[in-house]
Amino acid sequence: MASGETCPPGRLKGYVRHAMQDNSTNALDRRFPALSIPRLSLGCFPTPVQELDSIGRPGSVRLWCKREDLAGKLYGGNKVRKLEYILAALPSSDRAVITMGGSGSHHMLATAIYAKHLGLGFYGIFFPQPETPQVRRNFIALQELSHKLWMVPNRRRIAKGILRAWHYFHSKGEPFPHLVAPGGSDPLGTLGWVAGGLEIAQQVQAGEIPEPGQIFVALGTMGTAAGLALGLALAGMNTRVMAVRVVEWPLTTMAATMGLARRTLSMLSQHGLRLEGNLPPLRLDVLHGFAGPGYGAWTPGAGEAARLVEQAHGISLETTYTGKAMAACLDWIRQRRTGREVMFIDTVNSRPMDAIISPAGSAP
């Protein structure tokens, strides 16, 4: 997408702070202009913030939704910020990418869509996950956009899937595609959410929204929460990131999330980040108890949270990530364990995909 090109508005019901449409810089560029890190302009930033006034507790707690579902012109969600850095770093000789995830993975689908937008081939390795209408839609779209997909039985067999893919390319005498980390959650991709944290701080400083005491976000491959916590710390905010675990515990921990944030800070330092004084502590909590039996499994709390938000504000959540994060957020509010201002990050896509996956359609 060309710099300055406007993004479609999407459905916005209720009180909304509207986004700027200057895509040439993001919040990280503006806060630290001396950094030398390539970035593509794929997103519509800053994303708007909407008050969910029917869901908060009037006179007690106000709930705000960061509409990351509108983050991209072609496909929204939390992966757009990551892909701006990941795809910008591809060597010119690399003409295809390969990544991995569940059969309904938003990361895989976002990568496939933006790879096609840039004229790159896409390959994927996936494992089955519990099927929902959105998982089915995502997988159909992924099949349409992929040159080839390899299935493995579960997440633990991803390495064998990579080996199968390597043999495939080796047998054809072709180079192995550029490998993109699961969820885009390496330090480079995590930079996108450092920018996300700084963006929230800039919206607060501009008086567009009040400073939230807590920000609730789903915790899967950890890049979004790690980058968000680091960006808020770099901005000097006191906001706590409430990362709601949605995958099995051994795969996602507080230590691993903080480690990713530290590696991202180290990479920033290598690219010219200079801080005045010490970095404030990263304020991050990992919330357990909302994942249910495992990744992608439906839970009553996620289903009820998604139903409530859809009915009250017309915002569509799903039950793998955002429904579980919203369930934790609502539980927190109901138990009055919070201050007056709370934010929820809507990390799923809400852009229509018909033109992208139809035989006649192609990403512009």
CSV table of C-alpha atoms in Angstrom, one decimal:
chain,number,residue,atom,x,y,z
A,1,MET,CA,0.0,0.0,0.0
A,2,ALA,CA,1.4,3.4,-1.0
A,3,SER,CA,2.3,5.8,1.8
A,4,GLY,CA,-0.7,8.1,2.6
A,5,GLU,CA,-3.2,5.8,0.9
A,6,THR,CA,-6.4,5.8,2.9
A,7,CYS,CA,-7.7,2.6,4.5
A,8,PRO,CA,-11.3,1.4,4.5
A,9,PRO,CA,-13.2,2.5,7.6
A,10,GLY,CA,-14.7,-0.8,8.7
A,11,ARG,CA,-17.7,-1.0,11.0
A,12,LEU,CA,-17.4,1.4,14.0
A,13,LYS,CA,-20.3,1.6,16.4
A,14,GLY,CA,-20.3,4.0,19.3
A,15,TYR,CA,-17.7,6.6,20.4
A,16,VAL,CA,-14.5,6.2,18.3
A,17,ARG,CA,-11.2,8.0,18.1
A,18,HIS,CA,-10.4,8.0,14.4
A,19,ALA,CA,-7.0,6.9,13.0
A,20,MET,CA,-4.7,9.1,11.0
A,21,GLN,CA,-4.0,7.9,7.5
A,22,ASP,CA,-0.3,8.8,7.2
A,23,ASN,CA,1.4,5.4,6.8
A,24,SER,CA,4.9,6.7,6.0
A,25,THR,CA,5.9,6.6,9.7
A,26,ASN,CA,4.8,4.7,12.7
A,27,ALA,CA,5.0,5.4,16.4
A,28,LEU,CA,8.5,3.8,16.7
A,29,ASP,CA,9.8,6.0,13.9
A,30,ARG,CA,8.4,9.1,15.5
A,31,ARG,CA,9.7,8.3,19.0
A,32,PHE,CA,13.1,7.2,17.9
A,33,PRO,CA,13.8,8.8,14.4
A,34,ALA,CA,17.5,7.8,14.5
A,35,LEU,CA,16.7,4.0,14.3
A,36,SER,CA,17.8,2.4,11.1
A,37,ILE,CA,15.4,-0.5,10.7
A,38,PRO,CA,13.6,-1.1,7.3
A,39,ARG,CA,9.8,-1.3,7.4
A,40,LEU,CA,7.2,-1.7,4.8
A,41,SER,CA,4.0,0.3,4.9
A,42,LEU,CA,1.3,-2.4,5.0
A,43,GLY,CA,-0.9,-1.0,7.8
A,44,CYS,CA,-3.4,1.8,8.7
A,45,PHE,CA,-1.9,3.4,11.8
A,46,PRO,CA,-2.7,4.4,14.4
A,47,THR,CA,-5.6,2.1,14.7
A,48,PRO,CA,-8.7,3.6,16.3
A,49,VAL,CA,-9.9,3.2,19.8
A,50,GLN,CA,-13.5,2.6,20.6
A,51,GLU,CA,-15.3,2.8,24.0
A,52,LEU,CA,-17.3,-0.3,24.7
A,53,ASP,CA,-19.7,1.7,26.8
A,54,SER,CA,-22.3,-1.1,27.0
A,55,ILE,CA,-19.9,-3.5,28.6
A,56,GLY,CA,-18.0,-1.5,31.2
A,57,ARG,CA,-19.4,-0.6,34.6
A,58,PRO,CA,-21.0,2.8,34.3
A,59,GLY,CA,-19.5,5.2,36.9
A,60,SER,CA,-16.8,2.6,37.8
A,61,VAL,CA,-14.9,1.1,34.9
A,62,ARG,CA,-14.6,2.3,31.3
A,63,LEU,CA,-13.6,-0.4,28.7
A,64,TRP,CA,-11.8,0.7,25.5
A,65,CYS,CA,-11.2,-1.5,22.5
A,66,LYS,CA,-8.1,-1.0,20.4
A,67,ARG,CA,-9.4,-1.9,16.9
A,68,GLU,CA,-6.4,-3.8,15.6
A,69,ASP,CA,-8.9,-5.8,13.5
A,70,LEU,CA,-8.7,-2.7,11.2
A,71,ALA,CA,-4.9,-2.6,11.1
A,72,GLY,CA,-4.4,-3.5,7.4
A,73,LYS,CA,-6.2,-2.5,4.2
A,74,LEU,CA,-6.2,-6.1,2.9
A,75,TYR,CA,-6.3,-8.0,6.2
A,76,GLY,CA,-6.3,-6.7,9.7
A,77,GLY,CA,-5.3,-8.1,13.1
A,78,ASN,CA,-2.1,-8.1,15.2
A,79,LYS,CA,0.1,-9.7,12.5
A,80,VAL,CA,0.2,-6.6,10.2
A,81,ARG,CA,2.6,-4.7,12.5
A,82,LYS,CA,4.9,-7.7,12.6
A,83,LEU,CA,4.9,-8.3,8.9
A,84,GLU,CA,5.9,-4.7,8.1
A,85,TYR,CA,9.3,-5.5,9.6
A,86,ILE,CA,9.6,-9.1,8.8
A,87,LEU,CA,8.9,-8.8,5.1
A,88,ALA,CA,11.0,-5.6,4.8
A,89,ALA,CA,14.0,-7.6,5.9
A,90,LEU,CA,13.8,-10.2,3.2
A,91,PRO,CA,17.0,-10.4,1.0
A,92,SER,CA,16.2,-9.4,-2.5
A,93,SER,CA,17.1,-12.9,-3.7
A,94,ASP,CA,14.3,-14.5,-1.6
A,95,ARG,CA,11.1,-14.8,-3.7
A,96,ALA,CA,9.1,-16.9,-1.3
A,97,VAL,CA,8.3,-17.3,2.4
A,98,ILE,CA,7.4,-20.3,4.5
A,99,THR,CA,5.8,-20.3,8.0
A,100,MET,CA,3.8,-22.5,10.3
A,101,GLY,CA,0.7,-22.6,12.5
A,102,GLY,CA,-2.7,-24.1,13.2
A,103,SER,CA,-5.1,-24.8,10.3
A,104,GLY,CA,-7.0,-21.6,11.2
A,105,SER,CA,-3.9,-19.5,11.9
A,106,HIS,CA,-4.3,-15.8,11.4
A,107,HIS,CA,-0.5,-15.5,11.2
A,108,MET,CA,-0.3,-17.9,8.3
A,109,LEU,CA,-3.2,-16.3,6.4
A,110,ALA,CA,-1.9,-12.7,7.0
A,111,THR,CA,1.6,-13.8,5.8
A,112,ALA,CA,0.1,-15.4,2.7
A,113,ILE,CA,-2.0,-12.4,1.9
A,114,TYR,CA,0.8,-9.8,2.2
A,115,ALA,CA,3.3,-12.1,0.5
A,116,LYS,CA,0.9,-12.2,-2.5
A,117,HIS,CA,0.6,-8.4,-2.3
A,118,LEU,CA,4.4,-8.1,-2.6
A,119,GLY,CA,4.7,-10.7,-5.4
A,120,LEU,CA,6.2,-13.4,-3.2
A,121,GLY,CA,5.3,-17.1,-3.1
A,122,PHE,CA,3.9,-18.6,0.1
A,123,TYR,CA,4.3,-22.1,1.6
A,124,GLY,CA,3.0,-23.3,4.9
A,125,ILE,CA,3.2,-26.1,7.5
A,126,PHE,CA,0.1,-26.6,9.5
A,127,PHE,CA,-1.3,-28.8,12.3
A,128,PRO,CA,-5.1,-29.4,12.8
A,129,GLN,CA,-6.9,-27.4,15.4
A,130,PRO,CA,-10.5,-27.6,16.7
A,131,GLU,CA,-12.7,-26.6,13.8
A,132,THR,CA,-15.0,-23.5,14.0
A,133,PRO,CA,-16.6,-21.5,11.2
A,134,GLN,CA,-13.7,-19.0,11.3
A,135,VAL,CA,-11.1,-21.8,11.3
A,136,ARG,CA,-12.8,-23.3,8.2
A,137,ARG,CA,-12.9,-19.9,6.4
A,138,ASN,CA,-9.3,-19.2,7.2
A,139,PHE,CA,-8.1,-22.6,6.0
A,140,ILE,CA,-10.0,-22.3,2.7
A,141,ALA,CA,-8.4,-18.9,2.1
A,142,LEU,CA,-5.0,-20.3,3.1
A,143,GLN,CA,-5.4,-23.1,0.5
A,144,GLU,CA,-6.3,-20.6,-2.2
A,145,LEU,CA,-3.2,-18.5,-1.5
A,146,SER,CA,-0.6,-21.2,-0.9
A,147,HIS,CA,1.7,-22.8,-3.5
A,148,LYS,CA,1.9,-25.8,-1.2
A,149,LEU,CA,1.0,-26.8,2.3
A,150,TRP,CA,2.3,-29.7,4.5
A,151,MET,CA,0.3,-31.1,7.4
A,152,VAL,CA,1.8,-32.4,10.6
A,153,PRO,CA,-0.3,-34.1,13.3
A,154,ASN,CA,0.4,-31.6,16.0
A,155,ARG,CA,2.6,-28.6,17.1
A,156,ARG,CA,5.4,-30.8,18.4
A,157,ARG,CA,6.0,-32.2,14.8
A,158,ILE,CA,6.6,-28.8,13.1
A,159,ALA,CA,10.3,-29.6,12.8
A,160,LYS,CA,9.5,-32.7,10.8
A,161,GLY,CA,7.3,-30.6,8.6
A,162,ILE,CA,10.1,-28.2,7.9
A,163,LEU,CA,12.3,-31.2,7.0
A,164,ARG,CA,9.7,-32.5,4.6
A,165,ALA,CA,9.5,-29.1,3.0
A,166,TRP,CA,13.3,-28.9,2.7
A,167,HIS,CA,13.4,-32.3,0.9
A,168,TYR,CA,10.7,-31.0,-1.5
A,169,PHE,CA,12.7,-27.9,-2.5
A,170,HIS,CA,16.0,-29.9,-2.6
A,171,SER,CA,14.5,-32.4,-4.9
A,172,LYS,CA,13.5,-29.6,-7.3
A,173,GLY,CA,16.8,-27.9,-7.1
A,174,GLU,CA,15.1,-24.8,-5.7
A,175,PRO,CA,16.2,-22.6,-2.7
A,176,PHE,CA,14.4,-23.1,0.5
A,177,PRO,CA,12.0,-20.1,1.1
A,178,HIS,CA,12.7,-17.5,3.7
A,179,LEU,CA,11.6,-18.9,7.1
A,180,VAL,CA,9.2,-16.7,9.1
A,181,ALA,CA,9.0,-17.5,12.8
A,182,PRO,CA,5.7,-18.9,14.2
A,183,GLY,CA,3.3,-16.1,14.8
A,184,GLY,CA,6.0,-13.7,13.5
A,185,SER,CA,7.2,-13.6,17.0
A,186,ASP,CA,11.0,-13.2,16.8
A,187,PRO,CA,12.6,-9.9,17.9
A,188,LEU,CA,12.2,-8.4,14.4
A,189,GLY,CA,8.4,-9.1,14.3
A,190,THR,CA,8.1,-8.0,17.9
A,191,LEU,CA,9.2,-4.5,16.9
A,192,GLY,CA,5.8,-4.0,15.3
A,193,TRP,CA,4.3,-4.2,18.8
A,194,VAL,CA,6.9,-2.0,20.3
A,195,ALA,CA,5.5,0.5,17.9
A,196,GLY,CA,2.0,-0.6,19.0
A,197,GLY,CA,2.8,0.3,22.7
A,198,LEU,CA,4.3,3.6,21.7
A,199,GLU,CA,1.2,4.3,19.6
A,200,ILE,CA,-1.1,3.9,22.5
A,201,ALA,CA,1.1,6.2,24.6
A,202,GLN,CA,1.0,8.8,21.9
A,203,GLN,CA,-2.8,8.6,21.7
A,204,VAL,CA,-2.9,9.1,25.5
A,205,GLN,CA,-0.5,12.0,25.3
A,206,ALA,CA,-2.6,13.6,22.6
A,207,GLY,CA,-5.7,13.4,24.8
A,208,GLU,CA,-7.5,11.0,22.5
A,209,ILE,CA,-7.9,8.4,25.2
A,210,PRO,CA,-7.3,8.2,28.9
A,211,GLU,CA,-4.3,6.2,30.2
A,212,PRO,CA,-5.5,2.6,30.8
A,213,GLY,CA,-4.5,0.9,34.0
A,214,GLN,CA,-4.5,-2.5,32.3
A,215,ILE,CA,-4.4,-3.7,28.7
A,216,PHE,CA,-5.8,-7.2,28.0
A,217,VAL,CA,-4.4,-9.1,25.0
A,218,ALA,CA,-4.3,-12.8,24.0
A,219,LEU,CA,-0.9,-14.6,24.6
A,220,GLY,CA,0.0,-17.2,22.0
A,221,THR,CA,3.5,-16.9,20.4
A,222,MET,CA,4.2,-14.0,22.8
A,223,GLY,CA,5.4,-11.3,20.3
A,224,THR,CA,2.4,-9.0,20.7
A,225,ALA,CA,2.5,-9.0,24.5
A,226,ALA,CA,6.3,-8.7,24.7
A,227,GLY,CA,6.4,-5.9,22.2
A,228,LEU,CA,3.5,-4.1,23.8
A,229,ALA,CA,5.0,-4.2,27.3
A,230,LEU,CA,8.4,-3.0,25.9
A,231,GLY,CA,6.8,-0.1,24.0
A,232,LEU,CA,4.8,1.1,27.0
A,233,ALA,CA,7.9,0.9,29.1
A,234,LEU,CA,9.9,3.0,26.6
A,235,ALA,CA,7.1,5.5,26.7
A,236,GLY,CA,7.3,5.7,30.5
A,237,MET,CA,3.7,4.5,31.0
A,238,ASN,CA,2.4,2.7,34.1
A,239,THR,CA,0.0,0.6,32.2
A,240,ARG,CA,0.1,-3.2,32.9
A,241,VAL,CA,-0.2,-5.7,30.1
A,242,MET,CA,-2.5,-8.5,31.1
A,243,ALA,CA,-1.5,-11.3,28.7
A,244,VAL,CA,-4.1,-14.0,28.6
A,245,ARG,CA,-2.6,-17.4,27.8
A,246,VAL,CA,-4.5,-19.2,25.0
A,247,VAL,CA,-2.0,-22.1,24.4
A,248,GLU,CA,-0.6,-24.9,26.5
A,249,TRP,CA,1.4,-23.8,29.4
A,250,PRO,CA,4.8,-25.2,28.5
A,251,LEU,CA,4.8,-23.3,25.3
A,252,THR,CA,4.0,-19.9,26.7
A,253,THR,CA,5.4,-18.6,30.0
A,254,MET,CA,6.2,-15.3,31.7
A,255,ALA,CA,9.9,-16.1,31.5
A,256,ALA,CA,9.7,-16.7,27.7
A,257,THR,CA,7.7,-13.6,27.1
A,258,MET,CA,10.1,-11.4,29.1
A,259,GLY,CA,13.0,-13.0,27.4
A,260,LEU,CA,11.6,-12.1,24.0
A,261,ALA,CA,11.1,-8.5,25.1
A,262,ARG,CA,14.8,-8.4,26.3
A,263,ARG,CA,16.0,-9.8,23.0
A,264,THR,CA,14.0,-7.2,21.1
A,265,LEU,CA,15.4,-4.4,23.3
A,266,SER,CA,18.9,-5.7,22.5
A,267,MET,CA,18.2,-5.6,18.8
A,268,LEU,CA,16.9,-2.0,19.1
A,269,SER,CA,20.1,-1.1,20.9
A,270,GLN,CA,22.1,-2.6,18.0
A,271,HIS,CA,20.2,-0.4,15.6
A,272,GLY,CA,20.9,2.8,17.4
A,273,LEU,CA,18.5,3.0,20.3
A,274,ARG,CA,19.9,5.3,23.0
A,275,LEU,CA,18.0,5.7,26.3
A,276,GLU,CA,18.2,8.6,28.7
A,277,GLY,CA,18.5,6.8,32.0
A,278,ASN,CA,17.3,3.3,32.8
A,279,LEU,CA,14.4,1.6,31.1
A,280,PRO,CA,11.4,1.5,33.5
A,281,PRO,CA,10.3,-2.0,34.5
A,282,LEU,CA,8.2,-4.0,32.1
A,283,ARG,CA,4.7,-4.3,33.6
A,284,LEU,CA,3.4,-7.6,32.4
A,285,ASP,CA,1.2,-10.3,34.0
A,286,VAL,CA,0.3,-13.7,32.4
A,287,LEU,CA,-3.2,-14.8,33.2
A,288,HIS,CA,-3.9,-18.5,33.3
A,289,GLY,CA,-7.2,-20.3,33.5
A,290,PHE,CA,-8.9,-19.2,30.3
A,291,ALA,CA,-7.3,-21.4,27.7
A,292,GLY,CA,-9.6,-24.4,28.3
A,293,PRO,CA,-8.5,-27.9,27.3
A,294,GLY,CA,-5.9,-26.5,24.8
A,295,TYR,CA,-5.2,-24.3,21.8
A,296,GLY,CA,-8.3,-23.6,19.8
A,297,ALA,CA,-10.7,-25.4,22.2
A,298,TRP,CA,-14.0,-23.7,22.7
A,299,THR,CA,-14.8,-22.5,26.2
A,300,PRO,CA,-18.1,-21.2,27.6
A,301,GLY,CA,-16.4,-18.0,28.7
A,302,ALA,CA,-15.0,-17.3,25.3
A,303,GLY,CA,-18.3,-18.0,23.6
A,304,GLU,CA,-20.2,-15.8,26.0
A,305,ALA,CA,-17.7,-12.9,25.7
A,306,ALA,CA,-17.8,-13.1,21.9
A,307,ARG,CA,-21.7,-13.1,21.9
A,308,LEU,CA,-21.8,-10.1,24.3
A,309,VAL,CA,-19.4,-8.0,22.3
A,310,GLU,CA,-21.1,-8.8,19.0
A,311,GLN,CA,-24.6,-8.0,20.3
A,312,ALA,CA,-23.6,-4.8,22.1
A,313,HIS,CA,-21.1,-3.3,19.7
A,314,GLY,CA,-21.1,-5.3,16.4
A,315,ILE,CA,-17.5,-6.4,16.9
A,316,SER,CA,-16.9,-10.0,15.9
A,317,LEU,CA,-14.5,-11.9,18.2
A,318,GLU,CA,-13.5,-15.6,17.8
A,319,THR,CA,-13.0,-18.3,20.4
A,320,THR,CA,-9.4,-19.2,19.9
A,321,TYR,CA,-7.7,-15.8,20.9
A,322,THR,CA,-9.9,-12.8,21.3
A,323,GLY,CA,-12.9,-14.5,23.0
A,324,LYS,CA,-10.7,-15.9,25.7
A,325,ALA,CA,-8.8,-12.6,26.2
A,326,MET,CA,-12.2,-10.8,26.5
A,327,ALA,CA,-13.5,-13.4,28.9
A,328,ALA,CA,-10.5,-12.7,31.1
A,329,CYS,CA,-11.0,-8.9,30.8
A,330,LEU,CA,-14.7,-9.2,31.7
A,331,ASP,CA,-13.9,-11.4,34.7
A,332,TRP,CA,-11.3,-8.9,35.9
A,333,ILE,CA,-13.8,-6.0,35.6
A,334,ARG,CA,-16.7,-7.9,37.3
A,335,GLN,CA,-14.5,-8.7,40.2
A,336,ARG,CA,-13.5,-5.0,40.5
A,337,ARG,CA,-9.8,-5.9,40.5
A,338,THR,CA,-8.9,-2.9,38.4
A,339,GLY,CA,-8.9,0.9,38.1
A,340,ARG,CA,-11.2,3.1,36.1
A,341,GLU,CA,-9.8,2.6,32.6
A,342,VAL,CA,-9.2,-0.7,30.9
A,343,MET,CA,-8.2,-1.5,27.3
A,344,PHE,CA,-8.8,-4.6,25.2
A,345,ILE,CA,-6.7,-5.3,22.0
A,346,ASP,CA,-8.9,-6.8,19.3
A,347,THR,CA,-6.2,-8.9,17.5
A,348,VAL,CA,-8.4,-10.7,14.9
A,349,ASN,CA,-9.1,-9.6,11.4
A,350,SER,CA,-12.4,-8.0,10.4
A,351,ARG,CA,-11.6,-7.1,6.7
A,352,PRO,CA,-13.6,-9.0,4.1
A,353,MET,CA,-11.6,-11.6,2.2
A,354,ASP,CA,-13.9,-12.4,-0.7
A,355,ALA,CA,-11.8,-10.4,-3.3
A,356,ILE,CA,-8.6,-11.9,-2.0
A,357,ILE,CA,-9.6,-15.6,-2.3
A,358,SER,CA,-12.0,-15.5,-5.3
A,359,PRO,CA,-10.5,-16.9,-8.5
A,360,ALA,CA,-10.9,-13.5,-10.3
A,361,GLY,CA,-9.7,-11.5,-7.3
A,362,SER,CA,-6.1,-10.7,-6.4
A,363,ALA,CA,-4.5,-8.6,-3.8
A,364,PRO,CA,-3.9,-5.1,-5.4
